[in-house]
mmCIF file of C-alpha atoms and ligand atoms in Angstrom:
data_model
loop_
_atom_site.group_PDB
_atom_site.id
_atom_site.type_symbol
_atom_site.label_atom_id
_atom_site.label_comp_id
_atom_site.label_asym_id
_atom_site.label_seq_id
_atom_site.Cartn_x
_atom_site.Cartn_y
_atom_site.Cartn_z
ATOM 1 C CA UNK A 1 134.073 275.419 106.519
ATOM 2 C CA UNK A 2 131.858 272.808 108.126
ATOM 3 C CA UNK A 3 131.837 271.585 111.710
ATOM 4 C CA UNK A 4 130.239 268.269 112.700
ATOM 5 C CA UNK A 5 129.782 267.440 116.382
ATOM 6 C CA UNK A 6 130.677 263.735 116.579
ATOM 7 C CA UNK A 7 130.011 263.827 120.315
ATOM 8 C CA UNK A 8 128.849 266.450 122.812
ATOM 9 C CA UNK A 9 129.056 264.556 126.102
ATOM 10 C CA UNK A 10 131.317 264.622 129.122
ATOM 11 C CA UNK A 11 133.703 261.801 130.052
ATOM 12 C CA UNK A 12 130.960 259.321 131.052
ATOM 13 C CA UNK A 13 128.842 259.879 127.978
ATOM 14 C CA UNK A 14 125.068 260.200 128.389
ATOM 15 C CA UNK A 15 123.237 258.069 129.412
ATOM 16 C CA UNK A 16 125.595 257.127 132.231
ATOM 17 C CA UNK A 17 125.921 253.399 132.916
ATOM 18 C CA UNK A 18 123.481 252.405 135.662
ATOM 19 C CA UNK A 19 121.870 255.847 136.071
ATOM 20 C CA UNK A 20 118.069 256.235 136.245
ATOM 21 C CA UNK A 21 117.905 260.046 136.160
ATOM 22 C CA UNK A 22 115.401 261.745 133.828
ATOM 23 C CA UNK A 23 118.061 262.716 131.261
ATOM 24 C CA UNK A 24 119.610 259.237 131.154
ATOM 25 C CA UNK A 25 116.110 257.748 130.666
ATOM 26 C CA UNK A 26 115.096 260.403 128.087
ATOM 27 C CA UNK A 27 114.051 259.168 124.643
ATOM 28 C CA UNK A 28 115.020 262.529 123.025
ATOM 29 C CA UNK A 29 118.036 261.826 120.807
ATOM 30 C CA UNK A 30 119.442 265.240 121.795
ATOM 31 C CA UNK A 31 119.995 263.794 125.262
ATOM 32 C CA UNK A 32 122.180 260.934 124.011
ATOM 33 C CA UNK A 33 125.741 262.183 124.057
ATOM 34 C CA UNK A 34 128.865 260.352 122.960
ATOM 35 C CA UNK A 35 132.216 261.613 124.218
ATOM 36 C CA UNK A 36 133.127 265.087 122.867
ATOM 37 C CA UNK A 37 134.847 265.345 119.503
ATOM 38 C CA UNK A 38 134.387 267.451 116.358
ATOM 39 C CA UNK A 39 135.189 267.095 112.686
ATOM 40 C CA UNK A 40 136.303 270.276 110.887
ATOM 41 C CA UNK A 41 136.202 270.265 107.098
ATOM 42 C CA UNK A 42 136.861 272.538 104.157
ATOM 43 C CA UNK A 43 136.181 271.360 100.593
ATOM 44 C CA UNK A 44 139.699 269.851 100.487
ATOM 45 C CA UNK A 45 140.706 269.119 104.100
ATOM 46 C CA UNK A 46 139.240 267.191 107.060
ATOM 47 C CA UNK A 47 140.546 267.464 110.637
ATOM 48 C CA UNK A 48 139.487 265.245 113.534
ATOM 49 C CA UNK A 49 139.723 266.897 116.953
ATOM 50 C CA UNK A 50 140.401 264.255 119.652
ATOM 51 C CA UNK A 51 139.936 260.482 119.403
ATOM 52 C CA UNK A 52 137.736 259.598 122.353
ATOM 53 C CA UNK A 53 136.556 256.105 123.297
ATOM 54 C CA UNK A 54 133.545 256.482 120.955
ATOM 55 C CA UNK A 55 135.622 257.187 117.830
ATOM 56 C CA UNK A 56 134.751 253.890 116.138
ATOM 57 C CA UNK A 57 131.011 254.321 116.723
ATOM 58 C CA UNK A 58 131.196 257.952 115.598
ATOM 59 C CA UNK A 59 133.088 257.158 112.389
ATOM 60 C CA UNK A 60 130.575 254.434 111.489
ATOM 61 C CA UNK A 61 127.541 256.572 112.397
ATOM 62 C CA UNK A 62 128.630 259.537 110.271
ATOM 63 C CA UNK A 63 130.291 257.626 107.420
ATOM 64 C CA UNK A 64 133.716 259.045 108.228
ATOM 65 C CA UNK A 65 136.269 257.337 105.975
ATOM 66 C CA UNK A 66 139.261 259.649 105.653
ATOM 67 C CA UNK A 67 140.906 262.412 107.646
ATOM 68 C CA UNK A 68 143.920 264.603 106.903
ATOM 69 C CA UNK A 69 145.057 265.115 110.510
ATOM 70 C CA UNK A 70 144.119 264.481 114.140
ATOM 71 C CA UNK A 71 144.559 267.259 116.696
ATOM 72 C CA UNK A 72 144.374 266.713 120.456
ATOM 73 C CA UNK A 73 143.108 269.090 123.128
ATOM 74 C CA UNK A 74 144.649 267.162 126.057
ATOM 75 C CA UNK A 75 145.445 263.737 127.427
ATOM 76 C CA UNK A 76 142.307 262.879 129.435
ATOM 77 C CA UNK A 77 141.030 259.492 128.368
ATOM 78 C CA UNK A 78 137.671 260.761 127.128
ATOM 79 C CA UNK A 79 139.744 262.578 124.441
ATOM 80 C CA UNK A 80 142.417 260.002 123.565
ATOM 81 C CA UNK A 81 141.166 256.484 124.350
ATOM 82 C CA UNK A 82 140.019 255.763 120.777
ATOM 83 C CA UNK A 83 143.538 256.354 119.446
ATOM 84 C CA UNK A 84 144.055 252.860 118.065
ATOM 85 C CA UNK A 85 140.991 253.209 115.830
ATOM 86 C CA UNK A 86 142.986 255.814 113.874
ATOM 87 C CA UNK A 87 144.544 252.803 112.136
ATOM 88 C CA UNK A 88 141.507 252.560 109.851
ATOM 89 C CA UNK A 89 142.265 256.060 108.517
ATOM 90 C CA UNK A 90 145.991 255.322 108.231
ATOM 91 C CA UNK A 91 145.474 252.238 106.062
ATOM 92 C CA UNK A 92 143.928 254.468 103.400
ATOM 93 C CA UNK A 93 146.905 256.827 103.241
ATOM 94 C CA UNK A 94 150.303 256.713 101.586
ATOM 95 C CA UNK A 95 151.908 259.016 104.163
ATOM 96 C CA UNK A 96 151.611 258.710 107.970
ATOM 97 C CA UNK A 97 148.651 260.568 109.478
ATOM 98 C CA UNK A 98 149.750 263.979 110.829
ATOM 99 C CA UNK A 99 149.036 264.219 114.567
ATOM 100 C CA UNK A 100 149.257 267.441 116.585
ATOM 101 C CA UNK A 101 149.216 267.666 120.385
ATOM 102 C CA UNK A 102 150.790 269.524 123.291
ATOM 103 C CA UNK A 103 154.040 268.196 124.774
ATOM 104 C CA UNK A 104 152.394 266.459 127.767
ATOM 105 C CA UNK A 105 149.669 264.878 125.687
ATOM 106 C CA UNK A 106 152.279 263.583 123.216
ATOM 107 C CA UNK A 107 154.339 262.059 126.036
ATOM 108 C CA UNK A 108 151.239 260.370 127.427
ATOM 109 C CA UNK A 109 150.285 259.023 123.991
ATOM 110 C CA UNK A 110 153.835 257.645 123.610
ATOM 111 C CA UNK A 111 153.466 255.795 126.944
ATOM 112 C CA UNK A 112 150.049 254.426 126.064
ATOM 113 C CA UNK A 113 150.577 253.525 122.412
ATOM 114 C CA UNK A 114 154.314 252.834 122.002
ATOM 115 C CA UNK A 115 153.774 250.713 118.884
ATOM 116 C CA UNK A 116 152.506 253.805 117.068
ATOM 117 C CA UNK A 117 154.635 256.552 118.578
ATOM 118 C CA UNK A 118 157.924 255.079 119.834
ATOM 119 C CA UNK A 119 161.115 256.323 118.165
ATOM 120 C CA UNK A 120 161.470 252.910 116.543
ATOM 121 C CA UNK A 121 157.952 252.432 115.285
ATOM 122 C CA UNK A 122 156.653 248.914 114.919
ATOM 123 C CA UNK A 123 154.048 250.183 112.501
ATOM 124 C CA UNK A 124 155.648 252.594 110.080
ATOM 125 C CA UNK A 125 153.100 254.826 108.460
ATOM 126 C CA UNK A 126 150.747 254.896 111.468
ATOM 127 C CA UNK A 127 150.940 258.520 112.633
ATOM 128 C CA UNK A 128 153.524 261.315 112.415
ATOM 129 C CA UNK A 129 153.472 263.394 115.575
ATOM 130 C CA UNK A 130 154.146 267.124 115.876
ATOM 131 C CA UNK A 131 154.102 269.212 119.016
ATOM 132 C CA UNK A 132 151.795 272.225 118.962
ATOM 133 C CA UNK A 133 153.763 275.384 119.582
ATOM 134 C CA UNK A 134 153.766 276.596 123.152
ATOM 135 C CA UNK A 135 153.922 280.166 121.989
ATOM 136 C CA UNK A 136 150.572 279.416 120.407
ATOM 137 C CA UNK A 137 151.695 279.985 116.816
ATOM 138 C CA UNK A 138 149.144 278.956 114.179
ATOM 139 C CA UNK A 139 149.872 276.132 111.739
ATOM 140 C CA UNK A 140 148.280 274.916 108.518
ATOM 141 C CA UNK A 141 146.578 271.610 107.775
ATOM 142 C CA UNK A 142 145.753 271.748 104.060
ATOM 143 C CA UNK A 143 143.828 274.991 103.639
ATOM 144 C CA UNK A 144 142.685 275.180 107.282
ATOM 145 C CA UNK A 145 144.643 277.424 109.656
ATOM 146 C CA UNK A 146 144.801 276.078 113.202
ATOM 147 C CA UNK A 147 145.493 278.413 116.111
ATOM 148 C CA UNK A 148 146.254 276.690 119.455
ATOM 149 C CA UNK A 149 144.666 278.403 122.465
ATOM 150 C CA UNK A 150 146.175 277.400 125.856
ATOM 151 C CA UNK A 151 143.562 277.076 128.615
ATOM 152 C CA UNK A 152 143.539 275.968 132.262
ATOM 153 C CA UNK A 153 141.858 272.616 133.055
ATOM 154 C CA UNK A 154 142.500 270.130 135.869
ATOM 155 C CA UNK A 155 146.288 270.742 136.095
ATOM 156 C CA UNK A 156 146.732 269.121 132.675
ATOM 157 C CA UNK A 157 148.261 271.008 129.733
ATOM 158 C CA UNK A 158 145.138 271.727 127.676
ATOM 159 C CA UNK A 159 144.448 273.511 124.407
ATOM 160 C CA UNK A 160 141.438 274.847 122.643
ATOM 161 C CA UNK A 161 141.762 275.700 118.947
ATOM 162 C CA UNK A 162 140.554 278.270 116.460
ATOM 163 C CA UNK A 163 140.074 276.969 112.908
ATOM 164 C CA UNK A 164 139.995 279.372 109.956
ATOM 165 C CA UNK A 165 139.178 278.587 106.331
ATOM 166 C CA UNK A 166 137.427 280.375 103.477
ATOM 167 C CA UNK A 167 137.026 283.544 105.545
ATOM 168 C CA UNK A 168 135.174 281.836 108.423
ATOM 169 C CA UNK A 169 136.261 280.990 111.938
ATOM 170 C CA UNK A 170 135.338 278.383 114.554
ATOM 171 C CA UNK A 171 136.663 278.082 118.107
ATOM 172 C CA UNK A 172 136.542 274.781 120.019
ATOM 173 C CA UNK A 173 137.309 274.560 123.746
ATOM 174 C CA UNK A 174 135.731 271.375 125.128
ATOM 175 C CA UNK A 175 137.564 271.211 128.469
ATOM 176 C CA UNK A 176 138.341 274.376 130.395
ATOM 177 C CA UNK A 177 138.096 275.816 133.899
ATOM 178 C CA UNK A 178 139.848 279.157 133.368
ATOM 179 C CA UNK A 179 140.721 281.226 130.321
ATOM 180 C CA UNK A 180 144.025 283.185 130.469
ATOM 181 C CA UNK A 181 143.808 286.795 129.231
ATOM 182 C CA UNK A 182 145.992 286.167 126.159
ATOM 183 C CA UNK A 183 143.812 283.231 125.171
ATOM 184 C CA UNK A 184 140.665 285.358 125.454
ATOM 185 C CA UNK A 185 142.145 287.681 122.832
ATOM 186 C CA UNK A 186 142.499 284.727 120.423
ATOM 187 C CA UNK A 187 138.828 283.769 120.812
ATOM 188 C CA UNK A 188 137.048 287.105 120.395
ATOM 189 C CA UNK A 189 134.423 287.766 117.713
ATOM 190 C CA UNK A 190 134.516 284.359 115.996
ATOM 191 C CA UNK A 191 131.754 283.156 113.675
ATOM 192 C CA UNK A 192 131.066 280.317 116.102
ATOM 193 C CA UNK A 193 132.560 279.147 119.387
ATOM 194 C CA UNK A 194 131.842 275.855 121.192
ATOM 195 C CA UNK A 195 132.883 275.660 124.827
ATOM 196 C CA UNK A 196 132.723 273.422 127.888
ATOM 197 C CA UNK A 197 129.485 273.571 129.921
ATOM 198 C CA UNK A 198 129.452 270.430 132.022
ATOM 199 C CA UNK A 199 126.639 271.146 134.480
ATOM 200 C CA UNK A 200 124.651 273.860 136.231
ATOM 201 C CA UNK A 201 126.397 273.754 139.656
ATOM 202 C CA UNK A 202 130.000 274.849 140.289
ATOM 203 C CA UNK A 203 132.569 272.313 139.087
ATOM 204 C CA UNK A 204 136.253 272.161 140.091
ATOM 205 C CA UNK A 205 137.714 271.404 136.676
ATOM 206 C CA UNK A 206 135.074 272.497 134.145
ATOM 207 C CA UNK A 207 132.999 275.582 133.367
ATOM 208 C CA UNK A 208 129.457 275.509 134.677
ATOM 209 C CA UNK A 209 126.680 276.562 132.308
ATOM 210 C CA UNK A 210 126.631 280.045 133.889
ATOM 211 C CA UNK A 211 130.456 280.311 133.645
ATOM 212 C CA UNK A 212 130.141 279.410 129.972
ATOM 213 C CA UNK A 213 127.453 282.048 129.322
ATOM 214 C CA UNK A 214 129.484 284.780 131.088
ATOM 215 C CA UNK A 215 132.597 283.956 129.065
ATOM 216 C CA UNK A 216 130.592 283.727 125.824
ATOM 217 C CA UNK A 217 129.150 287.201 126.443
ATOM 218 C CA UNK A 218 132.687 288.558 126.827
ATOM 219 C CA UNK A 219 134.106 286.746 123.780
ATOM 220 C CA UNK A 220 131.058 287.633 121.668
ATOM 221 C CA UNK A 221 130.989 284.972 118.935
ATOM 222 C CA UNK A 222 128.212 285.306 116.363
ATOM 223 C CA UNK A 223 126.914 281.950 117.660
ATOM 224 C CA UNK A 224 127.917 280.182 120.881
ATOM 225 C CA UNK A 225 127.523 276.452 121.620
ATOM 226 C CA UNK A 226 127.708 274.553 124.887
ATOM 227 C CA UNK A 227 129.393 271.143 124.634
ATOM 228 C CA UNK A 228 131.019 268.449 126.856
ATOM 229 C CA UNK A 229 127.648 268.227 128.631
ATOM 230 C CA UNK A 230 126.861 265.956 131.576
ATOM 231 C CA UNK A 231 123.788 263.864 132.405
ATOM 232 C CA UNK A 232 122.208 266.400 134.746
ATOM 233 C CA UNK A 233 121.572 268.782 131.835
ATOM 234 C CA UNK A 234 118.431 268.226 129.763
ATOM 235 C CA UNK A 235 118.681 269.446 126.162
ATOM 236 C CA UNK A 236 115.349 271.287 125.971
ATOM 237 C CA UNK A 237 115.810 272.902 129.385
ATOM 238 C CA UNK A 238 119.295 274.083 128.396
ATOM 239 C CA UNK A 239 118.030 275.515 125.094
ATOM 240 C CA UNK A 240 115.397 277.525 126.976
ATOM 241 C CA UNK A 241 117.945 278.708 129.554
ATOM 242 C CA UNK A 242 120.571 279.984 127.075
ATOM 243 C CA UNK A 243 120.600 283.531 125.651
ATOM 244 C CA UNK A 244 119.457 284.013 122.039
ATOM 245 C CA UNK A 245 122.917 283.803 120.441
ATOM 246 C CA UNK A 246 123.690 280.505 122.186
ATOM 247 C CA UNK A 247 122.605 276.890 121.702
ATOM 248 C CA UNK A 248 123.264 273.485 123.152
ATOM 249 C CA UNK A 249 125.461 271.323 120.929
ATOM 250 C CA UNK A 250 124.180 267.801 120.299
ATOM 251 C CA UNK A 251 125.580 264.730 118.569
ATOM 252 C CA UNK A 252 125.198 265.143 114.824
ATOM 253 C CA UNK A 253 124.854 268.946 114.902
ATOM 254 C CA UNK A 254 126.453 270.359 111.763
ATOM 255 C CA UNK A 255 127.441 274.006 111.327
ATOM 256 C CA UNK A 256 128.079 275.572 107.913
ATOM 257 C CA UNK A 257 130.235 278.633 108.439
HETATM 258 ZN ZN1 LIG B 301 136.795 265.844 128.606
HETATM 259 ZN ZN1 LIG B 302 121.832 260.203 134.658
HETATM 260 ZN ZN1 LIG B 303 139.559 266.883 130.447
#
């Protein structure tokens, strides 16, 4: 299984429009972060997680031409606003593109993009929506098993996911403030786990870097990655700050698991 970070930034992206801070002015490519999204692939299956506002730029940058499904973490715009660019993947398919999301996210997508998701679709063959199971039951996309992991984030129904294929496992939780006990059990001892680490100070709706490290130590993945990173966090400084088993994600980072 391979994981490609299409974006590792928070909702503003980095640099932030109009900001003159050291990270926004940095020439280190690691400090340029598009909105968070990952591509999960096995030899036969490719899953896109979230379609943020940078989806078009990400698909062009990484030569992404086809996907087998899109899976949403939640309805915040930095995770859904590139939805209409999914059309380019749908044109290449005979069947509608499978789409998986929680109930609230699906309802929001229906409000925002009625031409694609209304009961009477204007564009047949755009997407075919399924609700992820609230009981957190895993489902299959091709040969990749997908386990939804409910988390607490900004009063919005939010999921992380664990992907399993070919004997390896990857957990992805880009937006989270608190991790329920049952969800912790789903995320223990993975090969790799990428989790929200917005900034160093306390944040009301996201994990801080220190929150992330504490939770990573408990969940004990073989390798931990910080993602959904804001403009106050400098890549090199974060790398030096993190414990040995952890790294900062960056746009274009690819993991082979
Ligand atoms: Zn977000
Ligand atoms: Zn800045
Ligand atoms: Zn969010």
